[in-house]
Amino acid sequence: TLEDLDQPGVDDEPMAVLLAYEDAYQYQNIFGPLVKYEADYDKTMKEQNCKEDLVVHWDVGLNKKRIAYFMFAKDEGEVRLVPGDELKLNYNDGTRKWSGIGSVIEKPNSEEVALEIRNGAGAPVECTHGFSVEFVWKATTFDRMQAAMKNFAVDETSVSGYLYHRLLGHEVEPQAIRCTLPARFSAPGLPELNHSQVFAVKSVLQQPLSVIQGPPGTGKTVTSACIVYHLAKMGQGQVLVTAPSNVAVDHLTEKIHRPGLKVVR
């Protein structure tokens, strides 16, 4: 509206990202607003993904929780539904209303979704029609990003001095990690690595910070699993592995488990 256009900051453009930053405060001041924009966009997109007139059939899981099954067709441009997403299932037949929040526990290749209801008390399990579903947006991921940037800016012990300057794009002397390299870089139970993958594993084991890039299907997940395997075998403690999505974590967990490592998801 015209009133919105008069609000301060409406036309403010976010600051451009840089190749190098003076310090972590400048880094936070530039990336903080960008993360906020991304969070707002993600929230808007998910709130728009409401499905009406669903047909639901019910079951009870091994943990005695109610499970609602329904078809969730994804239209072009809509948010992709993955296990772990939270949805709010609503029922309204004109005389009775009910709502329940649950987690997607199964999303096979078909369009049917299995939603485990957190609290199934009063759920209209005798009904099949009159349901709708909407996303429950969670800010957890974006809050963690903001908290990490704040920690990076205010806590000088959050990372080593070398990583601090490398992350900010400063020119620093390369550092090498002294380690005993394995005689064989492939990991048991995983496909044999090619020359490029072996070079990647060898390089990562000797550097504090590395980036592995490659098109889809080039074996980045297998390479990452081999790296984690060798890091664990060095006996320097537990290895923390993160990924940007639940699906990516699941794939990594499966690959890391194959060589026989104990994995906690």
Coordinates of C-alpha atoms in Angstrom, one line a residue:
T1 CA 0.0 0.0 0.0
L2 CA 1.0 3.7 -0.2
E3 CA 1.3 3.7 3.6
D4 CA 3.8 0.8 3.4
L5 CA 5.9 2.7 0.9
D6 CA 6.2 5.5 3.4
Q7 CA 7.6 3.2 6.1
P8 CA 11.3 3.8 6.8
G9 CA 13.6 1.1 5.4
V10 CA 11.2 -0.2 2.7
D11 CA 13.6 0.8 -0.1
D12 CA 16.7 -0.1 1.7
E13 CA 18.8 -2.6 -0.3
P14 CA 20.9 -5.1 1.6
M15 CA 24.6 -4.5 1.5
A16 CA 26.5 -6.3 -1.2
V17 CA 28.6 -9.3 -0.1
L18 CA 32.3 -8.9 -0.3
L19 CA 35.3 -11.1 -1.2
A20 CA 36.9 -10.1 2.1
Y21 CA 35.7 -8.6 5.3
E22 CA 37.5 -6.3 7.8
D23 CA 36.3 -8.3 10.7
A24 CA 33.5 -10.6 11.9
Y25 CA 31.3 -7.7 12.8
Q26 CA 31.2 -6.5 9.2
Y27 CA 30.6 -10.1 8.1
Q28 CA 27.6 -10.3 10.5
N29 CA 26.2 -6.9 9.5
I30 CA 26.2 -8.0 5.8
F31 CA 25.0 -11.6 6.2
G32 CA 22.6 -11.1 9.1
P33 CA 20.0 -9.1 7.0
L34 CA 20.3 -11.6 4.1
V35 CA 19.5 -14.5 6.4
K36 CA 16.5 -12.5 7.7
Y37 CA 15.3 -12.0 4.1
E38 CA 15.7 -15.7 3.4
A39 CA 13.8 -16.6 6.6
D40 CA 10.9 -14.2 5.7
Y41 CA 10.7 -15.7 2.2
D42 CA 10.8 -19.2 3.4
K43 CA 8.0 -18.4 5.9
T44 CA 5.8 -16.8 3.3
M45 CA 6.3 -19.7 0.8
K46 CA 5.4 -22.3 3.4
E47 CA 2.4 -20.4 4.8
Q48 CA 1.0 -20.3 1.2
N49 CA 1.2 -24.1 0.9
C50 CA -2.2 -24.9 2.4
K51 CA -4.1 -27.9 0.9
E52 CA -7.9 -28.1 1.2
D53 CA -10.4 -31.0 0.8
L54 CA -8.1 -33.8 1.8
V55 CA -9.2 -37.4 2.2
V56 CA -7.5 -38.9 5.2
H57 CA -7.3 -42.5 6.5
W58 CA -6.0 -43.3 9.9
D59 CA -3.7 -45.9 11.5
V60 CA -1.8 -46.4 14.8
G61 CA 2.0 -46.6 14.8
L62 CA 4.1 -49.0 16.9
N63 CA 4.6 -46.2 19.4
K64 CA 0.8 -46.0 19.7
K65 CA 0.6 -42.6 18.1
R66 CA -2.0 -41.7 15.5
I67 CA -0.9 -41.6 11.9
A68 CA -2.9 -39.7 9.2
Y69 CA -2.3 -40.7 5.6
F70 CA -3.3 -38.4 2.8
M71 CA -2.4 -37.3 -0.7
F72 CA -0.2 -34.2 -0.9
A73 CA 0.3 -33.3 -4.6
K74 CA 3.2 -30.8 -5.1
D75 CA 2.4 -28.1 -7.7
E76 CA 5.1 -26.4 -9.6
G77 CA 7.0 -23.9 -7.5
E78 CA 5.7 -25.2 -4.2
V79 CA 7.8 -26.2 -1.3
R80 CA 9.0 -29.8 -1.3
L81 CA 7.8 -31.9 1.5
V82 CA 10.4 -34.1 3.3
P83 CA 10.4 -36.4 6.4
G84 CA 10.8 -34.3 9.5
D85 CA 8.6 -31.4 8.3
E86 CA 5.9 -30.3 10.6
L87 CA 2.3 -30.0 9.4
K88 CA -0.9 -28.9 11.0
L89 CA -3.9 -31.1 10.1
N90 CA -7.3 -29.4 10.5
Y91 CA -10.8 -30.8 10.5
N92 CA -14.0 -28.8 10.2
D93 CA -17.4 -30.3 9.1
G94 CA -19.4 -27.3 10.2
T95 CA -20.3 -28.6 13.6
R96 CA -17.0 -29.9 14.9
K97 CA -13.5 -28.5 14.7
W98 CA -10.1 -30.2 15.5
S99 CA -6.5 -29.4 14.8
G100 CA -3.4 -31.4 15.4
I101 CA 0.3 -30.9 14.7
G102 CA 2.5 -33.7 13.5
S103 CA 5.7 -34.7 11.8
V104 CA 6.1 -36.2 8.3
I105 CA 7.5 -39.7 9.0
E106 CA 7.2 -41.1 5.5
K107 CA 7.1 -39.6 2.0
P108 CA 7.6 -42.3 -0.6
N109 CA 7.9 -41.6 -4.3
S110 CA 4.1 -41.4 -4.5
E111 CA 2.2 -38.3 -3.4
E112 CA 0.9 -40.0 -0.2
V113 CA 2.2 -38.6 3.1
A114 CA 2.3 -40.2 6.5
L115 CA 1.8 -37.7 9.3
E116 CA 2.5 -38.8 12.9
I117 CA 0.2 -36.7 15.1
R118 CA 2.0 -35.4 18.2
N119 CA -1.2 -35.4 20.4
G120 CA -4.0 -37.5 18.9
A121 CA -6.5 -36.9 21.7
G122 CA -9.8 -36.1 20.2
A123 CA -8.7 -36.8 16.6
P124 CA -11.7 -37.5 14.3
V125 CA -10.4 -40.9 13.4
E126 CA -13.8 -42.0 12.3
C127 CA -13.8 -39.3 9.6
T128 CA -12.2 -39.3 6.2
H129 CA -13.4 -36.1 4.6
G130 CA -13.3 -32.4 5.5
F131 CA -9.6 -32.1 6.3
S132 CA -7.0 -29.4 5.3
V133 CA -3.3 -29.2 6.0
E134 CA -0.8 -26.4 6.4
F135 CA 2.9 -26.0 7.0
V136 CA 4.2 -25.2 10.5
W137 CA 7.0 -22.9 9.9
K138 CA 10.0 -23.2 12.2
A139 CA 12.7 -20.5 12.6
T140 CA 15.2 -22.9 14.2
T141 CA 17.5 -23.1 11.2
F142 CA 17.7 -19.4 10.7
D143 CA 18.0 -18.7 14.4
R144 CA 21.0 -21.0 14.5
M145 CA 22.6 -19.1 11.6
Q146 CA 22.1 -15.8 13.3
A147 CA 23.4 -17.2 16.6
A148 CA 26.5 -18.6 14.9
M149 CA 27.3 -15.3 13.2
K150 CA 26.9 -13.5 16.5
N151 CA 29.1 -16.0 18.2
F152 CA 31.7 -15.6 15.5
A153 CA 31.7 -11.8 16.0
V154 CA 31.8 -11.6 19.8
D155 CA 33.7 -14.7 20.9
E156 CA 37.3 -14.7 19.7
T157 CA 37.6 -18.4 20.9
S158 CA 34.8 -19.6 18.7
V159 CA 37.2 -20.6 15.9
S160 CA 41.0 -20.7 15.6
G161 CA 42.8 -17.6 14.4
Y162 CA 43.6 -19.3 11.1
L163 CA 40.0 -20.2 10.4
Y164 CA 38.9 -16.7 11.5
H165 CA 41.0 -15.0 8.9
R166 CA 40.3 -17.6 6.2
L167 CA 36.5 -17.3 6.6
L168 CA 36.8 -13.5 6.3
G169 CA 38.8 -13.8 3.1
H170 CA 42.1 -12.6 4.5
E171 CA 45.5 -13.7 3.0
V172 CA 47.2 -16.0 5.5
E173 CA 50.0 -18.5 5.3
P174 CA 48.6 -22.0 4.5
Q175 CA 48.6 -24.4 7.4
A176 CA 49.1 -28.1 7.2
I177 CA 47.9 -30.7 9.7
R178 CA 50.4 -33.3 10.6
C179 CA 48.8 -36.7 10.4
T180 CA 49.6 -40.2 9.3
L181 CA 47.9 -40.7 6.0
P182 CA 46.2 -44.1 5.4
A183 CA 47.6 -46.5 3.0
R184 CA 44.2 -46.9 1.3
F185 CA 41.9 -43.9 1.0
S186 CA 38.7 -45.8 0.1
A187 CA 36.6 -46.9 3.1
P188 CA 35.3 -50.5 3.6
G189 CA 31.7 -51.0 2.4
L190 CA 31.9 -47.9 0.1
P191 CA 32.6 -47.7 -3.6
E192 CA 36.3 -47.4 -4.7
L193 CA 37.4 -43.8 -5.0
N194 CA 38.7 -42.5 -8.4
H195 CA 41.8 -40.4 -8.7
S196 CA 40.1 -37.0 -8.1
Q197 CA 38.3 -38.4 -5.0
V198 CA 41.5 -39.8 -3.5
F199 CA 43.2 -36.4 -4.0
A200 CA 40.2 -34.7 -2.3
V201 CA 40.4 -37.1 0.7
K202 CA 44.2 -36.7 1.0
S203 CA 44.0 -32.9 0.8
V204 CA 41.2 -32.6 3.4
L205 CA 43.0 -34.7 5.9
Q206 CA 45.9 -32.4 5.8
Q207 CA 44.1 -29.0 5.9
P208 CA 42.1 -27.2 8.6
L209 CA 39.6 -25.9 6.0
S210 CA 38.5 -27.4 2.6
V211 CA 35.8 -27.1 0.0
I212 CA 34.8 -30.0 -2.1
Q213 CA 33.0 -29.1 -5.3
G214 CA 31.5 -31.2 -8.1
P215 CA 28.4 -31.6 -10.3
P216 CA 25.6 -34.0 -9.1
G217 CA 26.5 -37.6 -9.3
T218 CA 30.3 -37.2 -9.0
G219 CA 30.5 -38.9 -5.6
K220 CA 30.7 -36.0 -3.1
T221 CA 28.7 -37.9 -0.5
V222 CA 30.9 -41.0 -0.8
T223 CA 34.0 -38.8 -0.7
S224 CA 32.7 -37.1 2.4
A225 CA 31.9 -40.4 4.1
C226 CA 35.5 -41.6 3.4
I227 CA 36.9 -38.4 5.0
V228 CA 34.8 -38.9 8.1
Y229 CA 35.8 -42.5 8.3
H230 CA 39.5 -41.6 8.3
L231 CA 39.1 -38.8 10.7
A232 CA 37.4 -41.1 13.1
K233 CA 40.1 -43.7 12.7
M234 CA 42.7 -41.2 13.7
G235 CA 41.4 -41.4 17.2
Q236 CA 41.3 -37.7 17.9
G237 CA 37.7 -37.8 19.2
Q238 CA 34.2 -37.7 17.8
V239 CA 33.5 -36.2 14.4
L240 CA 30.6 -33.7 14.0
V241 CA 29.0 -33.9 10.5
T242 CA 26.3 -31.4 9.4
A243 CA 24.4 -30.8 6.2
P244 CA 21.9 -28.2 5.0
S245 CA 18.8 -30.5 5.0
N246 CA 17.4 -33.5 6.7
V247 CA 17.6 -35.5 3.5
A248 CA 21.3 -34.7 3.0
V249 CA 22.0 -35.7 6.6
D250 CA 20.1 -39.0 6.1
H251 CA 22.2 -39.8 3.0
L252 CA 25.4 -39.0 4.8
T253 CA 24.4 -41.0 7.8
E254 CA 23.7 -44.1 5.7
K255 CA 27.1 -43.8 3.9
I256 CA 29.1 -43.2 7.1
H257 CA 27.4 -46.2 8.7
R258 CA 28.5 -48.6 6.0
P259 CA 32.2 -48.8 6.9
G260 CA 31.2 -49.8 10.5
L261 CA 31.4 -46.4 12.3
K262 CA 29.0 -45.8 15.2
V263 CA 26.7 -43.1 14.0
V264 CA 24.2 -41.0 16.1
R265 CA 21.7 -39.3 13.9

